[in-house]
Amino acid sequence: MKVTPWQVSGKIDYEKLIKDFGLSKIDDKLLERIKSHTKELHFMLKRRVFFAHRDLNWLLDEYEKGNKFFLYTGCGPSGPIHLGHLQTWLFTKWLQDVFDVELWFQFTDDEKFLFKDKSYEEIQRWTYENMLDVIALGFDPKKTKFLIDTKHANILYPEAIKFAKKITFSTVKAAFGFTNENNIGQIFYTSMQAVPAILPSKIKGKNIPCLIPLGVDQDPHFRVARDVYPKLGYLKPAIIHGSFLPPLTGKGKTSSSDNKEANIFTLDSPKEVEIKIKKYAFSGGQDTIEEHRKKGGNPEIDVSFQYLKMLFEPDDIKLEKIEKDYRSGKMLTSELKEYLIKKINAFLSEHQKKREKAKKEIDKFLFKK
Ligand code: TRP
């Protein structure tokens, strides 16, 4: 298994990640505590799609004292938005709604230019396209601020150099596996991603707690940066870690760049979704109908079931019934896939409409000093 911000491969062992990264598990007690504030628990919490954290109890201590936090997450704009992105962002949207808090959202066009074999112009196009998808998810424009690294450089850079001065090359080498062949922009980049977690504090002139929802592959940036925040007089941000939505073929993580067939993107047509699911979604069912009726399917390894569990079937009762019927052989793989295709297409048809409207709304989201 390999998990870095730029590469996720192999079979992901989340228990091992918790140990290796030094994370805390989300346990029932913590869920109860969250529920005491939110009334309902998001299904991604109940089902441990978000499975680990750093300092979440501290964040809630502060919240209970009346010290509100803000949210911070981001997007590396290197390609079209896929379902894996939506997982973190839909959860973030829920957090914004239930806690009624600000969200700072970073678009790291610098990062993607430095790490991908793509031109600056292409990355700018993806930045615009990706902003539309984020807006379409329904974030509150009054409480959401977009930062684009190269456009907001006048605000971000003066803070980034303060982080950069306290992070050595040997630290980033160890955290990310960099070598002497990495370009010098890549070596600097973590300091840009560190900044939004303190920017509101910097602007308001007082320390405000921060919660970062992210896919666990992004944790190494903050593992490095968290040592630096106190040295600069800031609070360490709390983090909540999501697991990876598997690509349709089953292993690793969905990604914008590899495997066009194996991922579903927000602009896919209903027909494309149908074809991809039918052709590529790894099945935990048996080879023949007779065998499936006899032995049943395995939802744990079935990608269609995992998509319902992690993203598209919030209703626990419906999900349980599907799981039971699939396991017993009463439900066939073709029926499971049909159910998922309907869910995804219903979501995407709404999303695509909202994404069109978002074209007029970008300006409302861009941070202005
Ligand atoms: N580096 C992230 C990516 O490639 C984007 C990002 C920037 C981010 N800041 C973040 C993700 C904070 C999570 C939290 O997608």
Coordinates of C-alpha atoms and ligand atoms in Angstrom, one line a residue:
M1 CA 0.0 0.0 0.0
K2 CA 1.2 3.5 -0.8
V3 CA -0.6 6.6 0.5
T4 CA 0.8 10.1 -0.2
P5 CA -1.0 13.3 -1.4
W6 CA 0.1 12.4 -5.0
Q7 CA -0.1 8.6 -5.1
V8 CA -2.5 6.1 -3.6
S9 CA -2.2 2.5 -4.6
G10 CA -2.5 -1.0 -3.4
K11 CA -5.0 -2.4 -0.9
I12 CA -5.7 0.3 1.6
D13 CA -5.3 -0.8 5.3
Y14 CA -7.0 1.9 7.3
E15 CA -5.9 0.4 10.7
K16 CA -2.3 0.6 9.5
L17 CA -2.8 4.2 8.3
I18 CA -4.1 5.2 11.7
K19 CA -1.0 3.8 13.3
D20 CA 1.5 5.0 10.7
F21 CA 0.1 8.5 10.6
G22 CA -0.6 8.7 14.3
L23 CA -4.4 9.4 14.0
S24 CA -7.1 8.8 16.5
K25 CA -10.0 6.5 15.6
I26 CA -13.5 7.9 15.6
D27 CA -15.3 6.0 18.3
D28 CA -18.9 5.7 19.5
K29 CA -18.2 8.2 22.3
L30 CA -17.0 10.8 20.0
L31 CA -20.0 10.2 17.7
E32 CA -22.3 10.7 20.6
R33 CA -20.6 13.9 21.4
I34 CA -21.0 15.2 17.9
K35 CA -24.6 14.1 17.9
S36 CA -25.3 16.1 21.0
H37 CA -24.7 19.2 18.8
T38 CA -26.0 18.1 15.4
K39 CA -29.1 16.1 16.5
E40 CA -28.7 13.7 13.6
L41 CA -25.4 12.0 12.6
H42 CA -24.4 12.2 8.9
F43 CA -24.4 8.7 7.4
M44 CA -20.8 9.0 6.5
L45 CA -20.0 9.3 10.3
K46 CA -22.3 6.4 11.3
R47 CA -20.7 4.2 8.6
R48 CA -17.2 5.3 9.4
V49 CA -16.6 6.7 5.9
F50 CA -15.0 9.4 8.0
F51 CA -13.0 7.1 10.3
A52 CA -10.2 9.1 12.0
H53 CA -9.4 12.5 13.4
R54 CA -6.9 14.7 15.1
D55 CA -7.9 16.9 18.0
L56 CA -11.6 16.7 17.4
N57 CA -12.3 16.5 21.1
W58 CA -10.4 19.7 21.6
L59 CA -12.3 21.4 18.9
L60 CA -15.6 20.4 20.5
D61 CA -14.3 21.6 23.9
E62 CA -13.8 25.0 22.3
Y63 CA -17.1 24.9 20.6
E64 CA -18.9 24.1 23.8
K65 CA -17.2 27.1 25.4
G66 CA -18.7 29.2 22.7
N67 CA -15.6 29.4 20.6
K68 CA -16.8 28.6 17.1
F69 CA -14.5 27.0 14.5
F70 CA -14.3 27.5 10.8
L71 CA -13.9 24.7 8.1
Y72 CA -11.1 24.5 5.6
T73 CA -10.8 22.1 2.7
G74 CA -9.7 22.3 -0.9
C75 CA -9.4 21.0 -4.4
G76 CA -6.4 20.4 -6.6
P77 CA -7.7 21.4 -10.1
S78 CA -6.0 19.0 -12.5
G79 CA -9.0 17.4 -14.2
P80 CA -12.8 16.8 -14.0
I81 CA -14.5 16.3 -10.7
H82 CA -15.3 12.7 -9.9
L83 CA -17.4 11.0 -7.3
G84 CA -14.5 10.6 -4.9
H85 CA -14.2 14.4 -4.5
L86 CA -17.9 14.7 -3.8
Q87 CA -17.6 12.5 -0.8
T88 CA -15.5 14.9 1.2
W89 CA -17.3 18.0 -0.1
L90 CA -20.8 16.8 0.6
F91 CA -19.7 15.9 4.1
T92 CA -18.1 19.4 4.5
K93 CA -21.4 21.0 3.3
W94 CA -23.2 19.1 6.0
L95 CA -20.7 20.3 8.6
Q96 CA -21.2 23.9 7.4
D97 CA -25.0 23.6 7.7
V98 CA -25.2 21.8 11.1
F99 CA -22.6 23.9 12.8
D100 CA -23.4 27.1 10.9
V101 CA -19.8 27.9 10.3
E102 CA -17.6 29.5 7.6
L103 CA -15.8 27.4 5.0
W104 CA -12.5 28.4 3.4
F105 CA -11.9 26.5 0.2
Q106 CA -8.5 26.5 -1.4
F107 CA -7.9 25.8 -5.1
T108 CA -4.3 24.7 -5.5
D109 CA -3.6 25.6 -9.1
D110 CA 0.1 26.1 -8.2
E111 CA 0.3 22.5 -6.8
K112 CA -1.2 20.9 -9.8
F113 CA 1.0 22.9 -12.2
L114 CA 4.0 21.8 -10.2
F115 CA 3.1 18.1 -9.9
K116 CA 1.3 17.3 -13.1
D117 CA 2.6 17.3 -16.7
K118 CA 0.1 20.0 -17.7
S119 CA 0.4 23.6 -18.8
Y120 CA -0.5 26.6 -16.6
E121 CA -3.3 27.4 -19.0
E122 CA -4.9 24.0 -18.8
I123 CA -4.8 24.1 -15.0
Q124 CA -6.5 27.5 -15.1
R125 CA -9.3 26.0 -17.1
W126 CA -9.7 23.2 -14.6
T127 CA -9.7 25.7 -11.7
Y128 CA -12.7 27.4 -13.3
E129 CA -14.5 24.1 -14.1
N130 CA -13.9 22.7 -10.6
M131 CA -15.2 25.9 -8.9
L132 CA -18.5 25.3 -10.7
D133 CA -18.8 21.8 -9.2
V134 CA -18.1 23.0 -5.7
I135 CA -20.6 25.8 -6.0
A136 CA -23.2 23.4 -7.4
L137 CA -23.1 21.4 -4.1
G138 CA -24.9 24.3 -2.4
F139 CA -22.4 25.9 -0.1
D140 CA -23.7 29.1 1.4
P141 CA -22.0 32.0 -0.5
K142 CA -22.3 34.3 2.6
K143 CA -20.2 31.8 4.6
T144 CA -17.9 30.3 1.9
K145 CA -14.6 31.8 0.7
F146 CA -12.6 30.6 -2.3
L147 CA -8.9 31.0 -2.4
I148 CA -7.0 30.4 -5.6
D149 CA -3.4 30.1 -4.9
T150 CA -2.0 32.1 -7.8
K151 CA -4.8 34.6 -7.7
H152 CA -4.7 35.2 -4.0
A153 CA -0.9 35.0 -3.8
N154 CA -0.7 38.5 -2.4
I155 CA -2.5 37.2 0.7
L156 CA -1.2 33.7 0.9
Y157 CA 2.5 34.1 0.0
P158 CA 3.5 36.3 2.9
E159 CA 2.2 33.7 5.3
A160 CA 3.5 30.7 3.3
I161 CA 7.1 31.9 3.6
K162 CA 6.8 31.9 7.4
F163 CA 5.9 28.2 7.3
A164 CA 8.5 27.5 4.6
K165 CA 11.2 29.0 6.8
K166 CA 10.4 26.5 9.6
I167 CA 10.2 23.3 7.4
T168 CA 13.4 21.7 6.2
F169 CA 14.1 19.8 3.1
S170 CA 14.8 16.7 5.1
T171 CA 11.4 16.9 6.8
V172 CA 9.5 17.0 3.4
K173 CA 11.8 14.3 2.1
A174 CA 10.8 12.0 4.9
A175 CA 7.1 12.9 4.8
F176 CA 6.6 12.6 1.0
G177 CA 9.5 10.5 -0.2
F178 CA 11.0 13.4 -2.2
T179 CA 14.4 13.1 -3.8
N180 CA 16.9 15.4 -5.3
E181 CA 15.0 15.1 -8.6
N182 CA 11.9 16.8 -7.3
N183 CA 11.5 20.3 -8.5
I184 CA 11.9 23.1 -6.0
G185 CA 8.3 24.3 -6.3
Q186 CA 7.2 20.9 -5.0
I187 CA 9.4 21.2 -2.0
F188 CA 7.9 24.5 -1.1
Y189 CA 4.3 23.6 -1.8
T190 CA 3.2 22.3 1.7
S191 CA 3.7 25.8 3.1
M192 CA 0.9 27.0 0.7
Q193 CA -1.5 24.4 1.8
A194 CA -0.8 25.2 5.4
V195 CA -1.9 28.8 5.2
P196 CA -5.7 28.8 4.9
A197 CA -5.9 27.0 8.3
I198 CA -4.7 30.3 9.9
L199 CA -5.8 32.9 7.5
P200 CA -9.0 33.9 9.2
S201 CA -7.1 34.1 12.5
K202 CA -4.5 36.3 10.8
I203 CA -7.2 38.6 9.3
K204 CA -9.2 38.9 12.5
G205 CA -6.2 39.3 14.7
K206 CA -7.3 36.5 17.1
N207 CA -6.9 32.7 17.0
I208 CA -9.9 30.9 15.7
P209 CA -10.1 27.0 15.8
C210 CA -10.1 25.3 12.5
L211 CA -11.5 21.9 11.3
I212 CA -10.2 20.3 8.1
P213 CA -12.2 17.6 6.5
L214 CA -10.0 15.7 4.0
G215 CA -9.2 12.5 2.3
V216 CA -6.6 10.7 4.4
D217 CA -4.0 11.0 1.7
Q218 CA -3.8 14.8 2.4
D219 CA -2.9 14.2 6.1
P220 CA 0.9 14.3 5.5
H221 CA 0.8 18.0 4.6
F222 CA -0.7 18.8 7.9
R223 CA 1.4 16.4 9.8
V224 CA 4.3 18.5 8.7
A225 CA 2.6 21.8 9.2
R226 CA 1.0 21.1 12.6
D227 CA 4.4 21.3 14.2
V228 CA 4.8 24.8 12.8
Y229 CA 1.5 26.4 13.7
P230 CA 2.3 26.9 17.4
K231 CA 5.8 28.2 16.5
L232 CA 4.1 31.0 14.6
G233 CA 1.7 31.7 17.4
Y234 CA -1.4 29.8 16.0
L235 CA -3.6 26.9 17.0
K236 CA -3.1 23.5 15.5
P237 CA -6.1 22.7 13.2
A238 CA -8.2 19.7 14.0
I239 CA -8.7 17.2 11.2
I240 CA -11.3 14.7 10.2
H241 CA -10.2 12.0 7.8
G242 CA -12.2 10.3 5.1
S243 CA -11.5 6.9 3.5
F244 CA -11.2 6.5 -0.3
L245 CA -14.1 5.9 -2.6
P246 CA -12.8 2.9 -4.7
P247 CA -12.6 3.3 -8.4
L248 CA -15.1 1.2 -10.3
T249 CA -12.5 -1.5 -10.8
G250 CA -12.2 -1.8 -7.1
K251 CA -8.6 -1.0 -5.9
G252 CA -7.0 2.2 -4.6
K253 CA -8.7 5.6 -5.0
T254 CA -10.7 7.4 -7.6
S255 CA -8.6 10.0 -9.4
S256 CA -9.1 12.6 -12.1
S257 CA -6.1 11.7 -14.1
D258 CA -5.9 7.9 -14.5
N259 CA -8.4 5.5 -15.8
K260 CA -11.1 7.6 -17.5
E261 CA -13.4 4.6 -17.9
A262 CA -13.0 3.5 -14.3
N263 CA -14.4 6.7 -12.8
I264 CA -17.6 8.6 -13.0
F265 CA -17.4 12.3 -13.5
T266 CA -19.9 15.0 -12.8
L267 CA -20.5 15.8 -16.4
D268 CA -21.1 12.2 -17.5
S269 CA -24.4 11.6 -19.3
P270 CA -26.9 9.0 -18.0
K271 CA -25.9 6.7 -20.8
E272 CA -22.2 7.0 -19.9
V273 CA -23.0 6.3 -16.2
E274 CA -25.0 3.2 -17.2
I275 CA -22.3 1.9 -19.4
K276 CA -19.5 2.4 -16.9
I277 CA -21.3 0.8 -14.0
K278 CA -22.4 -2.2 -16.1
K279 CA -19.1 -2.7 -17.7
Y280 CA -16.6 -1.8 -15.0
A281 CA -18.1 -1.8 -11.5
F282 CA -16.4 -4.7 -9.8
S283 CA -19.0 -7.2 -8.6
G284 CA -19.1 -9.3 -5.5
G285 CA -21.7 -11.5 -7.1
Q286 CA -21.4 -15.0 -8.5
D287 CA -20.6 -16.0 -12.1
T288 CA -24.0 -17.4 -12.9
I289 CA -27.5 -16.5 -11.7
E290 CA -28.0 -20.1 -10.4
E291 CA -24.8 -19.9 -8.3
H292 CA -25.7 -16.4 -7.1
R293 CA -29.1 -17.5 -5.9
K294 CA -27.5 -20.4 -4.1
K295 CA -24.4 -18.7 -2.6
G296 CA -25.3 -15.0 -2.6
G297 CA -23.0 -12.0 -3.2
N298 CA -20.4 -10.3 -1.1
P299 CA -21.2 -6.6 -0.5
E300 CA -17.8 -5.9 1.2
I301 CA -16.0 -6.2 -2.2
D302 CA -18.9 -5.2 -4.4
V303 CA -18.1 -1.7 -5.7
S304 CA -21.8 -0.9 -6.5
F305 CA -22.7 -1.7 -2.9
Q306 CA -19.8 0.4 -1.6
Y307 CA -20.9 3.4 -3.7
L308 CA -24.4 3.1 -2.1
K309 CA -22.9 2.8 1.3
M310 CA -20.4 5.6 1.0
L311 CA -22.3 8.1 -1.0
F312 CA -25.6 7.4 -2.6
E313 CA -27.9 5.6 -0.1
P314 CA -28.2 7.7 3.0
D315 CA -31.2 5.7 4.2
D316 CA -29.9 3.1 6.7
I317 CA -33.0 0.9 6.4
K318 CA -32.9 0.7 2.6
L319 CA -29.2 0.0 2.7
E320 CA -29.6 -2.8 5.2
K321 CA -32.3 -4.4 3.1
I322 CA -30.1 -4.2 0.0
E323 CA -27.2 -5.7 1.9
K324 CA -29.3 -8.5 3.3
D325 CA -30.9 -9.4 -0.1
Y326 CA -27.6 -9.2 -1.9
R327 CA -25.9 -11.5 0.6
S328 CA -28.7 -14.0 0.5
G329 CA -28.8 -14.1 -3.3
K330 CA -32.3 -12.6 -3.5
M331 CA -30.9 -9.5 -5.2
L332 CA -28.8 -10.0 -8.3
T333 CA -25.7 -7.9 -9.3
S334 CA -27.7 -6.6 -12.3
E335 CA -30.4 -5.3 -10.0
L336 CA -28.0 -3.8 -7.6
K337 CA -26.3 -2.0 -10.5
E338 CA -29.6 -0.8 -11.8
Y339 CA -30.4 0.7 -8.4
L340 CA -27.1 2.5 -8.2
I341 CA -27.3 3.8 -11.8
K342 CA -30.7 5.4 -11.0
K343 CA -29.3 7.0 -7.8
I344 CA -26.2 8.4 -9.6
N345 CA -28.2 9.7 -12.5
A346 CA -30.8 11.4 -10.3
F347 CA -28.0 13.1 -8.4
L348 CA -26.0 14.1 -11.6
S349 CA -29.0 15.5 -13.4
E350 CA -29.7 17.9 -10.5
H351 CA -26.0 18.6 -10.1
Q352 CA -25.6 19.5 -13.8
K353 CA -28.4 22.0 -13.6
K354 CA -27.0 23.7 -10.5
R355 CA -23.5 23.7 -12.1
E356 CA -24.9 25.7 -15.1
K357 CA -26.3 28.3 -12.7
A358 CA -23.0 28.4 -10.8
K359 CA -21.4 30.1 -13.8
K360 CA -23.0 33.4 -12.7
E361 CA -22.1 32.9 -9.0
I362 CA -18.4 32.5 -9.0
D363 CA -17.7 36.1 -8.0
K364 CA -19.8 35.8 -4.9
F365 CA -17.5 33.0 -3.7
L366 CA -14.1 34.5 -4.4
F367 CA -12.5 35.9 -1.3
K368 CA -12.1 39.6 -1.3
K369 CA -10.1 41.4 1.3
Ligands
TRP1 N1 -4.0 19.2 -2.2 C1 -5.4 19.0 -2.3 C2 -5.7 18.1 -3.6 O1 -4.8 17.8 -4.3 C3 -6.2 20.3 -2.3 C4 -6.3 20.9 -1.0 C5 -5.8 22.1 -0.6 C6 -6.9 20.4 0.2 N2 -6.0 22.4 0.7 C7 -6.7 21.3 1.2 C8 -7.5 19.2 0.5 C9 -7.1 21.1 2.5 C10 -8.0 19.0 1.8 C11 -7.8 19.9 2.8 O2 -6.8 17.8 -3.8

